[in-house]
Short mmCIF file of C-alpha atoms in Angstrom, two decimals:
data_model
loop_
_atom_site.label_atom_id
_atom_site.label_comp_id
_atom_site.label_asym_id
_atom_site.label_seq_id
_atom_site.Cartn_x
_atom_site.Cartn_y
_atom_site.Cartn_z
CA MET A 1 1.61 -48.74 18.15
CA PRO A 2 5.12 -47.32 17.81
CA GLY A 3 4.90 -47.22 14.00
CA VAL A 4 1.93 -44.83 14.11
CA HIS A 5 3.60 -42.60 16.69
CA THR A 6 6.76 -42.51 14.57
CA ARG A 7 4.77 -41.39 11.51
CA ILE A 8 2.91 -38.75 13.55
CA GLY A 9 6.22 -37.49 14.93
CA LEU A 10 7.71 -37.29 11.43
CA VAL A 11 4.71 -35.35 10.12
CA THR A 12 4.93 -32.95 13.08
CA LEU A 13 8.64 -32.45 12.46
CA LEU A 14 8.08 -31.71 8.75
CA LEU A 15 5.25 -29.24 9.47
CA THR A 16 7.39 -27.49 12.10
CA ALA A 17 10.30 -27.21 9.66
CA ALA A 18 8.00 -25.85 6.93
CA ASN A 19 6.50 -23.23 9.27
CA THR A 20 9.96 -22.17 10.48
CA ALA A 21 11.17 -21.80 6.88
CA GLN A 22 8.12 -19.72 5.98
CA GLU A 23 8.57 -17.46 9.00
CA ASP A 24 12.22 -16.96 7.96
CA VAL A 25 11.20 -15.93 4.41
CA GLY A 26 8.61 -13.50 5.76
CA SER A 27 11.12 -12.01 8.21
CA ARG A 28 13.76 -11.59 5.52
CA LEU A 29 11.33 -9.83 3.18
CA GLN A 30 10.01 -7.63 5.98
CA HIS A 31 13.49 -6.49 7.01
CA THR A 32 14.74 -5.93 3.48
CA ALA A 33 15.29 -2.39 2.18
CA TRP A 34 12.76 -2.21 -0.67
CA ARG A 35 12.81 0.57 -3.22
CA THR A 36 9.14 1.56 -3.47
CA ARG A 37 7.17 3.73 -5.91
CA GLU A 38 3.52 4.34 -6.70
CA VAL A 39 3.88 3.93 -10.47
CA ALA A 40 0.19 4.41 -11.31
CA VAL A 41 -2.96 5.26 -9.40
CA GLY A 42 -3.61 2.13 -7.34
CA VAL A 43 -0.40 0.41 -8.51
CA GLN A 44 2.69 0.09 -6.31
CA TRP A 45 6.09 -1.21 -7.47
CA ARG A 46 8.70 -2.58 -5.10
CA GLN A 47 12.17 -3.97 -5.78
CA ALA A 48 14.88 -5.44 -3.59
CA GLN A 49 18.27 -7.10 -3.87
CA LEU A 50 18.63 -9.68 -1.11
CA PRO A 51 22.21 -10.82 -0.46
CA GLU A 52 20.98 -14.26 0.62
CA LEU A 53 17.65 -16.08 0.36
CA PHE A 54 17.28 -19.80 -0.34
CA GLY A 55 21.04 -20.21 -0.44
CA GLY A 56 22.03 -17.33 -2.70
CA PRO A 57 21.40 -13.71 -3.75
CA GLN A 58 17.92 -12.85 -5.07
CA HIS A 59 16.63 -9.93 -7.12
CA LEU A 60 12.87 -9.46 -6.65
CA SER A 61 10.43 -7.07 -8.36
CA VAL A 62 6.81 -6.78 -7.20
CA LEU A 63 3.70 -5.09 -8.57
CA ARG A 64 0.76 -4.67 -6.19
CA ILE A 65 -2.50 -3.63 -7.86
CA ASP A 66 -5.40 -2.42 -5.72
CA LEU A 67 -8.41 -3.96 -7.46
CA ARG A 68 -10.86 -2.41 -4.97
CA ALA A 69 -10.13 1.16 -6.07
CA GLY A 70 -11.05 0.47 -9.68
CA ALA A 71 -8.37 2.86 -10.93
CA ALA A 72 -6.33 0.12 -12.62
CA THR A 73 -7.55 -2.72 -14.82
CA LEU A 74 -5.97 -5.75 -16.45
CA ARG A 75 -5.84 -6.91 -20.05
CA VAL A 76 -4.58 -10.14 -21.57
CA THR A 77 -2.84 -9.58 -24.89
CA ALA A 78 -0.79 -11.38 -27.53
CA PRO A 79 0.86 -10.51 -30.87
CA GLU A 80 -1.30 -10.84 -33.95
CA ARG A 81 1.16 -13.49 -35.05
CA GLY A 82 4.48 -14.83 -33.88
CA LEU A 83 6.40 -13.49 -30.91
CA GLU A 84 6.93 -10.00 -29.49
CA PRO A 85 8.68 -8.59 -26.38
CA THR A 86 6.59 -7.69 -23.34
CA SER A 87 7.79 -4.09 -23.64
CA ALA A 88 6.54 -3.78 -27.24
CA LEU A 89 3.11 -5.19 -26.36
CA ALA A 90 2.85 -2.90 -23.33
CA THR A 91 3.90 0.21 -25.25
CA ARG A 92 1.52 -0.39 -28.15
CA HIS A 93 -1.48 -0.72 -25.85
CA GLY A 94 -0.66 2.31 -23.66
CA SER A 95 -0.10 0.25 -20.51
CA VAL A 96 1.25 1.55 -17.21
CA ALA A 97 2.86 -1.81 -16.39
CA ALA A 98 3.10 -5.35 -17.73
CA VAL A 99 4.50 -8.82 -17.07
CA ASN A 100 5.01 -11.81 -19.34
CA GLY A 101 2.13 -14.26 -19.45
CA GLY A 102 1.69 -18.02 -20.01
CA PHE A 103 3.63 -20.70 -21.85
CA PHE A 104 3.85 -20.73 -25.65
CA ALA A 105 5.30 -22.57 -28.63
CA LYS A 106 8.01 -21.30 -30.98
CA ASP A 107 5.37 -19.98 -33.38
CA GLY A 108 3.79 -17.93 -30.56
CA SER A 109 0.72 -20.12 -30.07
CA ALA A 110 -0.34 -20.64 -26.44
CA ASP A 111 0.18 -24.01 -24.77
CA ASP A 112 -3.31 -23.90 -23.26
CA LEU A 113 -6.26 -21.54 -22.78
CA LEU A 114 -5.77 -18.05 -24.22
CA LEU A 115 -8.59 -15.51 -24.64
CA VAL A 116 -7.64 -12.05 -25.95
CA ASP A 117 -10.17 -9.19 -26.09
CA GLY A 118 -13.04 -11.68 -26.09
CA ALA A 119 -11.60 -13.76 -28.95
CA LEU A 120 -10.53 -17.33 -28.22
CA ARG A 121 -6.96 -17.76 -29.49
CA ASN A 122 -6.49 -21.21 -28.01
CA PRO A 123 -9.05 -23.51 -26.32
CA ALA A 124 -8.56 -24.93 -22.85
CA GLY A 125 -6.70 -28.21 -22.66
CA SER A 126 -5.63 -30.42 -19.79
CA ARG A 127 -1.95 -29.45 -19.55
CA LEU A 128 -2.12 -26.30 -17.40
CA GLY A 129 -4.39 -26.23 -14.38
CA ALA A 130 -4.41 -22.57 -13.27
CA SER A 131 -5.82 -19.53 -15.07
CA LEU A 132 -6.14 -15.78 -14.73
CA ALA A 133 -9.47 -14.41 -16.01
CA VAL A 134 -10.54 -10.81 -16.60
CA HIS A 135 -14.28 -10.11 -16.37
CA GLN A 136 -14.76 -6.50 -17.57
CA GLY A 137 -12.24 -5.18 -15.07
CA ARG A 138 -12.69 -7.81 -12.36
CA VAL A 139 -9.87 -10.34 -12.06
CA ALA A 140 -10.04 -13.93 -10.80
CA LEU A 141 -7.54 -16.74 -10.33
CA ALA A 142 -9.23 -20.11 -10.83
CA ASP A 143 -8.84 -23.62 -12.17
CA THR A 144 -8.54 -23.66 -15.96
CA ALA A 145 -11.45 -26.10 -16.21
CA GLU A 146 -13.66 -23.66 -14.31
CA ILE A 147 -12.76 -20.77 -16.62
CA ALA A 148 -13.28 -22.99 -19.67
CA ARG A 149 -16.86 -23.71 -18.56
CA THR A 150 -17.66 -19.99 -18.63
CA LEU A 151 -16.77 -19.93 -22.35
CA THR A 152 -19.52 -22.39 -23.24
CA ASP A 153 -23.07 -23.34 -22.43
CA PRO A 154 -23.76 -20.36 -22.64
CA PRO A 155 -20.61 -18.18 -22.94
CA ASP A 156 -20.09 -15.43 -20.37
CA PRO A 157 -20.01 -12.11 -22.32
CA SER A 158 -18.22 -10.34 -19.44
CA LEU A 159 -15.13 -12.58 -19.84
CA THR A 160 -12.78 -10.48 -21.95
CA GLY A 161 -9.43 -12.13 -21.30
CA ALA A 162 -7.94 -15.32 -19.88
CA LEU A 163 -4.71 -17.27 -19.94
CA ALA A 164 -3.65 -20.57 -18.44
CA ALA A 165 -0.35 -21.35 -16.73
CA GLY A 166 0.73 -23.16 -13.58
CA PRO A 167 1.25 -25.02 -11.46
CA TRP A 168 -0.63 -23.68 -8.48
CA LEU A 169 1.81 -22.45 -5.82
CA VAL A 170 -0.52 -21.37 -3.01
CA ARG A 171 -4.18 -22.25 -2.38
CA ASP A 172 -6.24 -21.22 0.66
CA GLY A 173 -3.11 -19.75 2.24
CA LYS A 174 -1.04 -22.95 1.97
CA VAL A 175 1.89 -23.98 -0.23
CA VAL A 176 0.70 -26.77 -2.55
CA CYS A 177 3.68 -27.56 -4.82
CA LYS A 178 6.48 -30.09 -4.37
CA PRO A 179 9.64 -29.07 -2.44
CA ASP A 180 12.18 -29.92 -5.14
CA GLY A 181 13.18 -29.00 -8.68
CA PRO A 182 15.63 -26.65 -10.41
CA ARG A 183 16.14 -22.94 -9.80
CA HIS A 184 15.25 -20.57 -12.63
CA PRO A 185 14.03 -17.02 -13.19
CA ARG A 186 10.32 -17.02 -12.28
CA THR A 187 7.16 -14.97 -12.73
CA ALA A 188 4.10 -15.49 -10.52
CA VAL A 189 0.68 -13.97 -9.91
CA GLY A 190 -1.28 -14.02 -6.66
CA GLU A 191 -4.25 -12.56 -4.77
CA ARG A 192 -4.16 -10.87 -1.37
CA ASP A 193 -6.85 -8.82 0.42
CA GLY A 194 -8.31 -7.14 -2.66
CA GLU A 195 -4.95 -6.80 -4.39
CA LEU A 196 -3.37 -8.63 -7.29
CA VAL A 197 0.35 -9.31 -6.86
CA PHE A 198 2.87 -9.96 -9.63
CA LEU A 199 6.38 -11.13 -8.72
CA THR A 200 9.43 -11.56 -10.92
CA VAL A 201 12.50 -13.38 -9.61
CA ASP A 202 15.63 -12.96 -11.70
CA GLY A 203 18.16 -15.75 -12.17
CA ARG A 204 20.98 -17.40 -14.12
CA THR A 205 23.47 -14.63 -13.23
CA PRO A 206 25.76 -14.28 -10.16
CA PRO A 207 23.64 -11.52 -8.49
CA ALA A 208 20.39 -13.45 -9.07
CA PHE A 209 20.17 -17.06 -7.88
CA GLY A 210 16.63 -17.84 -9.05
CA MET A 211 14.11 -20.04 -7.24
CA THR A 212 12.52 -23.45 -7.34
CA LEU A 213 8.73 -23.51 -7.62
CA HIS A 214 8.49 -24.38 -3.93
CA GLU A 215 10.68 -21.42 -3.00
CA LEU A 216 8.57 -19.21 -5.28
CA ALA A 217 5.47 -20.44 -3.45
CA GLN A 218 7.00 -19.61 -0.07
CA THR A 219 7.83 -16.13 -1.32
CA MET A 220 4.30 -15.50 -2.62
CA LEU A 221 2.90 -16.68 0.71
CA ALA A 222 5.30 -14.37 2.56
CA LEU A 223 4.02 -11.50 0.36
CA GLY A 224 0.55 -12.18 1.76
CA CYS A 225 -1.00 -14.13 -1.12
CA ARG A 226 -3.80 -16.56 -0.24
CA ALA A 227 -3.74 -17.95 -3.79
CA ALA A 228 -0.96 -17.85 -6.38
CA PHE A 229 0.28 -19.70 -9.44
CA ASN A 230 3.34 -19.81 -11.66
CA LEU A 231 3.49 -18.00 -15.01
CA ASP A 232 6.06 -18.58 -17.74
CA GLY A 233 9.61 -18.06 -16.47
CA GLY A 234 13.21 -18.58 -17.52
CA GLY A 235 14.20 -16.19 -20.29
CA SER A 236 10.59 -14.98 -20.56
CA THR A 237 10.52 -13.44 -17.06
CA THR A 238 9.97 -9.71 -17.60
CA MET A 239 8.43 -6.81 -15.68
CA TRP A 240 7.89 -3.51 -17.49
CA VAL A 241 6.82 -0.19 -15.89
CA ARG A 242 6.11 2.85 -18.05
CA SER A 243 6.95 5.58 -15.55
CA LEU A 244 10.23 3.89 -14.57
CA GLY A 245 11.46 3.93 -18.14
CA GLY A 246 10.74 0.38 -19.31
CA VAL A 247 11.96 -3.04 -18.20
CA VAL A 248 12.69 -2.95 -14.46
CA ASN A 249 13.95 -6.48 -13.78
CA CYS A 250 16.97 -8.22 -15.34
CA PRO A 251 15.80 -10.72 -18.00
CA CYS A 252 18.43 -13.37 -18.55
CA ASP A 253 18.49 -13.97 -22.31
CA ASP A 254 21.66 -11.89 -22.69
CA LYS A 255 23.27 -13.71 -19.73
CA VAL A 256 24.02 -10.32 -18.15
CA PHE A 257 22.47 -8.84 -15.01
CA ASP A 258 20.83 -5.86 -16.70
CA PRO A 259 17.41 -4.91 -18.18
CA ALA A 260 18.56 -5.49 -21.77
CA GLY A 261 18.08 -9.26 -22.02
CA GLU A 262 14.37 -9.26 -22.87
CA ARG A 263 12.96 -12.15 -24.94
CA ALA A 264 10.10 -12.09 -27.45
CA ILE A 265 7.11 -13.96 -25.99
CA GLY A 266 3.70 -15.30 -27.00
CA ASN A 267 1.39 -13.41 -24.61
CA ALA A 268 1.43 -10.92 -21.75
CA ILE A 269 -0.64 -9.40 -18.96
CA LEU A 270 -1.04 -5.62 -19.13
CA VAL A 271 -2.00 -3.13 -16.42
CA LEU A 272 -3.99 -0.13 -17.65
CA GLY A 273 -4.54 3.08 -15.70
CA GLN A 274 -3.08 6.51 -14.84
CA ALA A 275 0.72 6.46 -14.77
CA ILE A 276 2.65 8.37 -12.09
CA TRP A 277 6.17 9.74 -12.71
CA THR A 278 8.14 10.54 -9.54
CA LEU A 279 11.39 12.52 -9.33
CA ASP A 280 13.32 12.36 -6.03
CA GLU A 281 15.52 15.16 -4.69
CA ASP A 282 18.63 13.74 -6.37
CA ALA A 283 17.02 14.60 -9.74
CA ALA A 284 16.73 18.31 -8.86
CA THR A 285 19.09 21.13 -9.74
CA LEU A 286 19.69 22.95 -6.44
CA ALA A 287 20.82 26.58 -6.09
CA PRO A 288 22.92 27.68 -4.40
CA ALA A 289 24.28 24.14 -4.52
CA ASP A 290 26.68 24.56 -1.59
CA ALA A 291 23.82 25.67 0.68
CA PHE A 292 22.08 22.28 0.56
CA ALA A 293 22.94 19.32 2.76
CA ALA A 294 21.70 15.73 2.44
CA VAL A 295 19.64 14.64 5.45
CA ARG A 296 18.17 11.29 6.49
CA ASP A 297 14.54 11.71 7.53
CA ALA A 298 12.05 8.86 7.79
CA ALA A 299 9.17 11.26 7.09
CA CYS A 300 10.51 11.90 3.57
CA LEU A 301 10.14 9.86 0.42
CA ASP A 302 12.83 7.15 0.49
CA GLY A 303 13.80 8.43 3.94
CA ASP A 304 16.02 11.28 2.76
CA CYS A 305 15.90 14.87 1.49
CA ALA A 306 18.06 17.94 0.89
CA ILE A 307 17.85 20.97 3.21
CA ALA A 308 19.08 24.55 2.83
CA GLU A 309 18.70 26.34 6.17
CA HIS A 310 18.48 29.81 4.63
CA GLY A 311 16.43 29.16 1.52
CA GLY A 312 17.15 28.47 -2.11
CA SER A 313 15.58 26.97 -5.21
CA ALA A 314 15.12 23.53 -6.78
CA VAL A 315 14.33 22.79 -10.43
CA PHE A 316 12.82 19.44 -11.50
CA ASP A 317 12.45 18.55 -15.19
CA LEU A 318 9.22 16.63 -15.82
CA ALA A 319 10.13 15.91 -19.45
CA SER A 320 10.26 12.17 -18.68
CA ALA A 321 6.53 12.30 -17.95
CA GLN A 322 5.42 11.82 -21.53
CA VAL A 323 1.83 12.88 -20.97
CA GLU A 324 -0.34 15.70 -22.33
CA ARG A 325 -2.20 16.44 -19.09
CA ALA A 326 -1.10 15.82 -15.51
CA ARG A 327 -1.82 16.67 -11.91
CA VAL A 328 1.46 17.87 -10.40
CA GLU A 329 2.18 17.20 -6.73
CA VAL A 330 5.04 18.06 -4.37
CA PHE A 331 6.14 15.99 -1.37
CA THR A 332 6.24 18.48 1.50
CA ARG A 333 6.31 18.58 5.27
CA ARG A 334 3.84 20.39 7.52
CA GLY A 335 4.50 24.11 7.54
CA ASP A 336 6.59 24.25 4.35
CA LYS A 337 5.89 27.45 2.37
CA LEU A 338 7.00 27.32 -1.25
CA ALA A 339 6.67 29.50 -4.33
CA TRP A 340 6.38 27.50 -7.55
CA SER A 341 6.32 28.05 -11.31
CA LEU A 342 5.51 25.65 -14.15
CA ALA A 343 4.34 25.97 -17.76
CA GLY A 344 3.97 29.76 -17.55
CA ARG A 345 1.99 29.68 -14.30
CA GLU A 346 3.04 30.36 -10.73
CA GLY A 347 1.71 30.24 -7.22
CA VAL A 348 2.45 29.69 -3.53
CA LEU A 349 1.65 26.65 -1.39
CA THR A 350 1.69 26.11 2.36
CA ALA A 351 1.74 22.48 3.42
CA ARG A 352 -0.84 21.54 6.05
CA ALA A 353 0.50 18.00 6.46
CA THR A 354 3.47 15.83 5.57
CA GLY A 355 2.96 14.04 2.27
CA TRP A 356 1.89 14.84 -1.28
CA CYS A 357 0.52 18.37 -1.78
CA VAL A 358 -1.34 19.08 -5.04
CA LEU A 359 -0.25 22.15 -7.00
CA ASP A 360 -2.80 22.00 -9.82
CA GLU A 361 -3.63 20.31 -13.12
CA PHE A 362 -1.47 21.28 -16.09
CA ALA A 363 -1.43 20.87 -19.86
CA LEU A 364 2.06 19.63 -20.74
CA PRO A 365 2.33 19.27 -24.53
CA SER A 366 5.77 18.69 -26.00
CA ASP A 367 6.26 22.38 -26.90
CA VAL A 368 5.82 23.56 -23.26
CA ASP A 369 8.69 23.87 -20.77
CA HIS A 370 8.32 20.91 -18.39
CA LYS A 371 10.60 22.36 -15.70
CA ILE A 372 9.02 23.08 -12.32
CA THR A 373 10.82 25.53 -10.06
CA LEU A 374 10.34 25.56 -6.27
CA ARG A 375 11.65 28.45 -4.14
CA SER A 376 11.73 29.43 -0.47
CA GLU A 377 13.22 32.29 1.52
CA ARG A 378 13.42 30.25 4.70
CA ALA A 379 14.52 26.68 5.59
CA PHE A 380 13.92 24.79 2.37
CA VAL A 381 13.31 21.03 2.37
CA VAL A 382 13.60 19.50 -1.11
CA ASP A 383 12.18 16.00 -1.37
CA ALA A 384 10.25 14.95 -4.49
CA VAL A 385 7.72 15.93 -7.13
CA ARG A 386 5.45 13.80 -9.30
CA ALA A 387 3.15 14.03 -12.28
CA VAL A 388 -0.08 11.99 -12.22
CA GLN A 389 -1.48 11.26 -15.67
CA LEU A 390 -4.97 12.65 -16.32
CA VAL A 391 -7.26 10.86 -18.76
CA ASP A 392 -10.52 12.01 -20.31
#
């Protein structure tokens, strides 16, 4: 039966090609230099510019939210009427991060299921097959029809937010969308090992090629997602992070590769929690300046630091951390001995390990000096400081 063998051979060839392509995407992402920050307790942000992926340059931004820790929660939101930028929605609700949500009409109404703070804004239809649902802090990705059933007969009171989008990109660890279509900016959401993953892919500018849905699916799979679906994209694609100063990707509505091209949208997904502001050594004022040398060191944050062999001082200004109360931490190496002063208080720390060393908790109202000074009489390694928001 040569016809059967030919078909089997063709299927084998296609599966082999698909697996090879997926391995290549995973390898490229693994060997890319990502800029990484913990932007809130349990929330990590990563960003990379890849010179070539899927035939052109790609600019990727990722949020990974540890749902197991319970420190960060999600909220579905929308303007009271009309359209509003992701950044405005995120700021008004005190979010630590946000991405754009599902599809919408020109008047802001959702194209399919939308539940905001327990109130049904738009009932489930048959157009969009994938939904994100928030059950009093727990998050699930499921078929829209399944989520719709929890709203009736009888309604689930724990369901506080939901929005529909699609199509599904990955299910049970396999790509499930067609391998064709145009390239555009994209936003996606996925699940992996107790984490929720948001990805934005910029496009429509020379440094950002954009992706097809199939390429987006391959990327979500390479990021470890067992399930993932597409959110609204194109000019709507936006990622906002409070402690990084606002929009962190390059929305394309202004046709320029910068963060300024944000579009007003119909709904968004917010991340709530304790924001973390991090200042690396290049943000410090060093004295005496000529005593410090830049050094590459894998043990340090971002793999570099500044060292003065015979001591000195470093001043970091935490004014960007717009928070009333914070836990202040210093990235140190084992054996570092530093004197510090902040907000009228001072002390001495000796690092017992490499990593973040807690100074103390501080009240930092607007009328208090937010500058933290670190000093040492011996070899002084300056790396980074951060302020972790404290909430009542």
